[in-house]
Short mmCIF file of C-alpha atoms in Angstrom, two decimals:
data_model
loop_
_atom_site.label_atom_id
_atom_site.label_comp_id
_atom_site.label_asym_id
_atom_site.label_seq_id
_atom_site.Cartn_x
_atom_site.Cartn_y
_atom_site.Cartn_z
CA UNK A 1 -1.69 -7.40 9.65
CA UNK A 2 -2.72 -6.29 12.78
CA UNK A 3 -4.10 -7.68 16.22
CA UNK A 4 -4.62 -11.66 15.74
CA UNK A 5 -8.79 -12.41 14.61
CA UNK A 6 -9.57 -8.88 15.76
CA UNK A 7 -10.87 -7.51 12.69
CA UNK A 8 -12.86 -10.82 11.75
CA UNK A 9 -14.72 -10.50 15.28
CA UNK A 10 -15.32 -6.29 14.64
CA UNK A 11 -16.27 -7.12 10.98
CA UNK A 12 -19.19 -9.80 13.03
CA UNK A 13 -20.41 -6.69 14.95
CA UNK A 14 -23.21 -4.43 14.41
CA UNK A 15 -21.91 -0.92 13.71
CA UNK A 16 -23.00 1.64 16.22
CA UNK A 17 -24.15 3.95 13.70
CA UNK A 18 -25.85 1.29 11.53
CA UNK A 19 -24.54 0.44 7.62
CA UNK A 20 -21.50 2.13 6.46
CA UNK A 21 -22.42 5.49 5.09
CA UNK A 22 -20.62 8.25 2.73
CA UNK A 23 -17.67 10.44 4.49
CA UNK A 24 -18.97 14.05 4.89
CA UNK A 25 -17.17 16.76 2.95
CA UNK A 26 -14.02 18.01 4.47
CA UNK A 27 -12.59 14.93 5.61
CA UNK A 28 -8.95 14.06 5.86
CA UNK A 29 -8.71 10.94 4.45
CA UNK A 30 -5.10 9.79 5.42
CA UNK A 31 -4.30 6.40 3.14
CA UNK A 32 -1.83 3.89 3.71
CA UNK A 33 -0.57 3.64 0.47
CA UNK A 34 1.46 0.09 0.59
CA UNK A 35 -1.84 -1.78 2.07
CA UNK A 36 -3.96 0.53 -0.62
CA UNK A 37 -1.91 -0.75 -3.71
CA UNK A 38 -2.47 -4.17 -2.77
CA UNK A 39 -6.23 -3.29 -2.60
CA UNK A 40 -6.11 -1.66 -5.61
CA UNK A 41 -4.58 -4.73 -7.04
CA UNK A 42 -6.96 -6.85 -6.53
CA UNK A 43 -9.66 -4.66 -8.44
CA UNK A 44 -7.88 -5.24 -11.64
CA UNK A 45 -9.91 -8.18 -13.24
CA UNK A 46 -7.85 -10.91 -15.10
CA UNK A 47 -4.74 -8.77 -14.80
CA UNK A 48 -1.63 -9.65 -16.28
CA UNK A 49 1.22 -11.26 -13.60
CA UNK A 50 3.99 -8.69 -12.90
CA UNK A 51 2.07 -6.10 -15.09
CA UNK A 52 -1.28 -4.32 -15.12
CA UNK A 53 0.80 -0.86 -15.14
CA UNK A 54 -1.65 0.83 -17.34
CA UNK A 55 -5.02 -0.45 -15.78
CA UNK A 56 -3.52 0.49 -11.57
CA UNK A 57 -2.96 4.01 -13.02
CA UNK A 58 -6.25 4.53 -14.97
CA UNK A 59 -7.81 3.07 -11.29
CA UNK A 60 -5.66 5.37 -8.84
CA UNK A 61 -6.74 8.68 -11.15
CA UNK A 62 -10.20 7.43 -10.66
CA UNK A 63 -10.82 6.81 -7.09
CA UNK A 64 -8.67 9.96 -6.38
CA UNK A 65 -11.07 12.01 -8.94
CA UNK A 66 -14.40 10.24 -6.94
CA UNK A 67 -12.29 11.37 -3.71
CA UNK A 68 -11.55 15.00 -5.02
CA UNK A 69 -14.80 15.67 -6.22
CA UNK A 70 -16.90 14.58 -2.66
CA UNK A 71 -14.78 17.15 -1.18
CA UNK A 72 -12.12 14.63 0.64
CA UNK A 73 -8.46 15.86 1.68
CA UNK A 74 -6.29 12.88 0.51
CA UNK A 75 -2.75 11.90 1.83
CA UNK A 76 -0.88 8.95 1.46
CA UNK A 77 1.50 7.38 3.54
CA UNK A 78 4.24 4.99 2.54
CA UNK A 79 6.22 2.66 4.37
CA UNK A 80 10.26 3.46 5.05
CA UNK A 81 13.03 0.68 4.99
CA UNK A 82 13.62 0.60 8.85
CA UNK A 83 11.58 -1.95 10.20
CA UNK A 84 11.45 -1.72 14.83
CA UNK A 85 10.52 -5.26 16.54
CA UNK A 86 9.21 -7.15 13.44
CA UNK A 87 11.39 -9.88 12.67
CA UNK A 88 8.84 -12.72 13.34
CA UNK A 89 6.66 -10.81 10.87
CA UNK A 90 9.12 -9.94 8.40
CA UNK A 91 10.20 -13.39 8.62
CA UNK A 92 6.90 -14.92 7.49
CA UNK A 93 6.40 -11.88 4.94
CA UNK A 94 9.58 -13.65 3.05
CA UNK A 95 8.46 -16.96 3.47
CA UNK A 96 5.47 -15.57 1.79
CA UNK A 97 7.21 -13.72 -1.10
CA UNK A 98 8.72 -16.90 -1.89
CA UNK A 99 6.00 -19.05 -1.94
CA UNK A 100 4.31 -16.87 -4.68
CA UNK A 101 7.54 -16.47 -6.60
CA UNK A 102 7.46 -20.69 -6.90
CA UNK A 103 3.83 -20.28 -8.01
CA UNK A 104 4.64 -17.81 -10.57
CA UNK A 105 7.61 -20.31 -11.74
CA UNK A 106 5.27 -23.76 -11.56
CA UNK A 107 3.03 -21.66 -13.80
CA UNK A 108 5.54 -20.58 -16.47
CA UNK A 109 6.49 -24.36 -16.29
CA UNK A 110 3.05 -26.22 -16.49
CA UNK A 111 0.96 -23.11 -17.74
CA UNK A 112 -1.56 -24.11 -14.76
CA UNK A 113 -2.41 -20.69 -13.56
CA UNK A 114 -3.57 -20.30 -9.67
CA UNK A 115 -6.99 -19.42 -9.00
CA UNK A 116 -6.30 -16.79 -6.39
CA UNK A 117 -4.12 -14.09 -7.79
CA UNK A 118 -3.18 -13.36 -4.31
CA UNK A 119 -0.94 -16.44 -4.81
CA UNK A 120 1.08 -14.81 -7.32
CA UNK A 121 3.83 -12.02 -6.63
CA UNK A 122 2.63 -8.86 -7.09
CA UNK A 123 4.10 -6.62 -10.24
CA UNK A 124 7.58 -5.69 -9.82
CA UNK A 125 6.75 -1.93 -9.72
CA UNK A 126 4.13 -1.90 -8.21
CA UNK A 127 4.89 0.78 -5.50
CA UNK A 128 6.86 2.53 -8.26
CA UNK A 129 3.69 3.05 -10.58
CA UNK A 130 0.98 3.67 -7.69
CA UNK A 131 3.32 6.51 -6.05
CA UNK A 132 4.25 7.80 -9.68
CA UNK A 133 0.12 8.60 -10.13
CA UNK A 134 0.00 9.80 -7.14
CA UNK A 135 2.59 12.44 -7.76
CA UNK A 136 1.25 13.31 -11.04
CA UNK A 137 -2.01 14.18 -9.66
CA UNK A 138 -0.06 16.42 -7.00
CA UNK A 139 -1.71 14.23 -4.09
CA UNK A 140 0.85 15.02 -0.90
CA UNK A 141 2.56 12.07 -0.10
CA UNK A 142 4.13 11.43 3.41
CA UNK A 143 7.45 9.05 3.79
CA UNK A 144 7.70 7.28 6.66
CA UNK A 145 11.43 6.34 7.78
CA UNK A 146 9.95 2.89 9.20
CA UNK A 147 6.21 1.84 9.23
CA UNK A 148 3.87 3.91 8.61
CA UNK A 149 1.35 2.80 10.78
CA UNK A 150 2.93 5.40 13.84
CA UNK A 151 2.62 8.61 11.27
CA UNK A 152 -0.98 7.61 10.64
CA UNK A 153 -1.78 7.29 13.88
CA UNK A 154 -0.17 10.20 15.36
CA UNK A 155 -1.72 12.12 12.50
CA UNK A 156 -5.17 10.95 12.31
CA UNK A 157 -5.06 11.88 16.28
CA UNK A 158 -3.38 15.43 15.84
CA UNK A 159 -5.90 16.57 12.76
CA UNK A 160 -9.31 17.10 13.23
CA UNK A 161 -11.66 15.58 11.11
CA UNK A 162 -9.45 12.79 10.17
CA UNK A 163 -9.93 8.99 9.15
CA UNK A 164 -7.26 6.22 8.52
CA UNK A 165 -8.12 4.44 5.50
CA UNK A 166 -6.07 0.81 5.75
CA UNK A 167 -6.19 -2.29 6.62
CA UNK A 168 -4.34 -3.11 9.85
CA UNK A 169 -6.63 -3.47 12.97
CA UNK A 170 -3.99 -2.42 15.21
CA UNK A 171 -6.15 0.54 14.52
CA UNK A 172 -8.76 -0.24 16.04
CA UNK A 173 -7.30 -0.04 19.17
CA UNK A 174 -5.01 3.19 19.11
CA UNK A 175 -5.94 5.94 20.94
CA UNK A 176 -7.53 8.94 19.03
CA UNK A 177 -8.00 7.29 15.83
CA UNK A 178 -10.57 6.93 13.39
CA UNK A 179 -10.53 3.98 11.20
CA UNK A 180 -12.34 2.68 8.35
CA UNK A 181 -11.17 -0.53 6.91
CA UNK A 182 -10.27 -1.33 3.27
CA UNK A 183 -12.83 -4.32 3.25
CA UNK A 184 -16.67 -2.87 3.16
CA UNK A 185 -15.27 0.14 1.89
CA UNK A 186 -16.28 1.08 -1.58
CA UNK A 187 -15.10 4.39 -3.60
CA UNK A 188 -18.54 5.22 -5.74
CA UNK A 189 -18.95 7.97 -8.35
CA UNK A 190 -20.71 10.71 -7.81
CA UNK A 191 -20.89 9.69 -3.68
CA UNK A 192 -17.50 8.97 -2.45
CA UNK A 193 -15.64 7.09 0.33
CA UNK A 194 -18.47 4.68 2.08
CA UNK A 195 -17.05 2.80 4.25
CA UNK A 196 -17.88 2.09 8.39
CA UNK A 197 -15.86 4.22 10.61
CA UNK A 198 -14.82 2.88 13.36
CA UNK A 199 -12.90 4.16 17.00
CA UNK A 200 -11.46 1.84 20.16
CA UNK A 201 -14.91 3.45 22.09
CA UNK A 202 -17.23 2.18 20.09
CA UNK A 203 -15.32 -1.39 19.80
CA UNK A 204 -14.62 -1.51 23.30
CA UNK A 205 -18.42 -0.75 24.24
CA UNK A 206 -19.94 -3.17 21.81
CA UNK A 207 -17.43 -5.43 23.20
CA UNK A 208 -18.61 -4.51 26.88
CA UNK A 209 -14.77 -3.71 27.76
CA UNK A 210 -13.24 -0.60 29.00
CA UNK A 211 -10.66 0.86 26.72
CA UNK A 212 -7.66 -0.25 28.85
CA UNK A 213 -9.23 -3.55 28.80
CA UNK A 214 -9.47 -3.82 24.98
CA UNK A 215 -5.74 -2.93 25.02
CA UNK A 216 -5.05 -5.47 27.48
CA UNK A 217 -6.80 -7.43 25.03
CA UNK A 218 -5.10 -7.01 22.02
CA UNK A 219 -1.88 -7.44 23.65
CA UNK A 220 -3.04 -11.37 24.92
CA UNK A 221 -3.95 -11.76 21.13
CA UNK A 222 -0.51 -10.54 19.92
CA UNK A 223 0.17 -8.82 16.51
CA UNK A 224 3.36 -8.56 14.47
CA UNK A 225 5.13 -6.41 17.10
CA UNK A 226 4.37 -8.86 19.94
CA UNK A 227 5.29 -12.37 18.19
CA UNK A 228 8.68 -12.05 20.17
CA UNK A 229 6.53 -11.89 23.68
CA UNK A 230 7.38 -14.89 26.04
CA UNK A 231 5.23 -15.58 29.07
CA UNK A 232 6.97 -13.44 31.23
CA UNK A 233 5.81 -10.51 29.37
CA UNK A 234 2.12 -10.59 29.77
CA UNK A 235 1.94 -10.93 34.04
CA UNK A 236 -0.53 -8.94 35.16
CA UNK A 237 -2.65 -8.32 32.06
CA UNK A 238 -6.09 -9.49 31.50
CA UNK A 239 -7.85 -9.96 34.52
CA UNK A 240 -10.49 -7.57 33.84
CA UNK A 241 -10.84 -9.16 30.11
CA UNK A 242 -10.80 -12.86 31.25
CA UNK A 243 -13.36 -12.00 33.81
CA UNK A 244 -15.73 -9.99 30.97
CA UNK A 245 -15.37 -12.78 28.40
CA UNK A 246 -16.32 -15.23 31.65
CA UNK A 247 -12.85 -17.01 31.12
CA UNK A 248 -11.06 -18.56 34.64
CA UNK A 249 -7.72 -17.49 33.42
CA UNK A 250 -5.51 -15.39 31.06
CA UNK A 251 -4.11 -18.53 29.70
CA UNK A 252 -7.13 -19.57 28.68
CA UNK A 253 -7.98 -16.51 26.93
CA UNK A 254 -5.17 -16.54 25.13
CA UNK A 255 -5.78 -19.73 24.05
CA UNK A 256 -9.25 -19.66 23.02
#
């Protein structure tokens, strides 16, 4: 999710304050919570398909404890059914779902079991079990009508002090915002959250862009709210980028 190869080129880039270090005491650590059970997922070796109930709430009391006890405000946001200008996205997010759900059946068939359990659909209650913890542990939980990308953002840039924990680079260009991306990130005992915290400043600097520019940018790219765009759409946008990255032409920007 996010803006097209944006967060493989930041991930390339040296960090402006060097290796990712420990979030200081205090901070607001505002999680989105459908991205973050995915992540979570993934940390669960050799789990079972459509289970690993028991092993995703043992690892959500964990991290949260690790969080807790470095001092770090937790809230998690969750994505609402109403979904505004993503029906390109949503499209391929189904064509997705059902690609795994035919892996999941070839498997049951020929017992050949992909190597990338990425490949397979994700447990049933998933969401269910993840929020369930959650509330157990009395961590505040904020529901979203739509995506919850918007209440992050306007949050993390309304609360001082305050990092988005996700992965979704439109982040990295919203005004305001703090963001530290899932990958890098770890959640160590007896440290905390390390991860590298990023803003649009520092991307836009390193990428020797103003911060209009780098929006500019990131529009030419596209991400799942722009997949409906049509030529028209983009006149007058990215001069000033074409001429940084030494392209002739926005079309060839775009392209490249």
């Amino acid at each position: 999710m996010g803006v097209k190869g944006l967060a493989t080129y930041v991930a390339g880039l040296a960090h402006p304050d060097g290796s990712p270090g420990a979030l200081p005491g205090g901070t607001l650590v505002l999680i989105d919570g459908n991205g973050w059970m995915h992540h979570l997922l993934r940390q669960v070796p050799g789990r079972e398909h459509l289970g690993a109930y028991q092993a995703l709430d043992a690892l959500v009391r964990a991290q949260i404890k690790v969080l807790s006890k470095a001092q770090l405000r937790v809230s998690v946001f969750f994505d609402g059914s109403v979904r505004v200008h993503k029906s390109d996205a949503l499209r391929k997010r189904q064509e997705s779902q059902a690609e795994q759900w035919e892996a999941l059946y070839e498997y049951c068939l020929d017992g050949r079991r992909p190597a990338d359990d990425d490949k397979l659909p994700p447990p049933p209650l998933l969401l269910e079990q993840v929020r369930g913890t959650l509330e157990d542990l009395h961590v505040p939980i904020c529901q979203s009508e739509g995506e919850a990308d918007f209440d992050l953002a306007y949050a993390a840039a309304h609360a001082p002090n305050a990092v988005v924990w996700a992965s979704d680079s439109d982040f990295l260009v919203t005004r305001g915002v703090r963001y530290a991306p899932f990958g890098g990130s770890e959640v160590l005992p007896g440290v905390g959250l390390v991860a590298a915290v990023w803003t649009r400043a520092a991307v836009a600097e390193l990428m020797g862009l103003s911060e209009a520019a780098l929006v500019e940018m990131a529009l030419l790219l596209g991400n799942d709210y722009t997949m409906g765009f049509g030529p028209g759409d983009y006149a007058g946008l990215g001069g000033e980028v074409a001429a940084a990255l030494g392209r002739r032409d926005v079309e060839g920007l775009r392209a490249a």
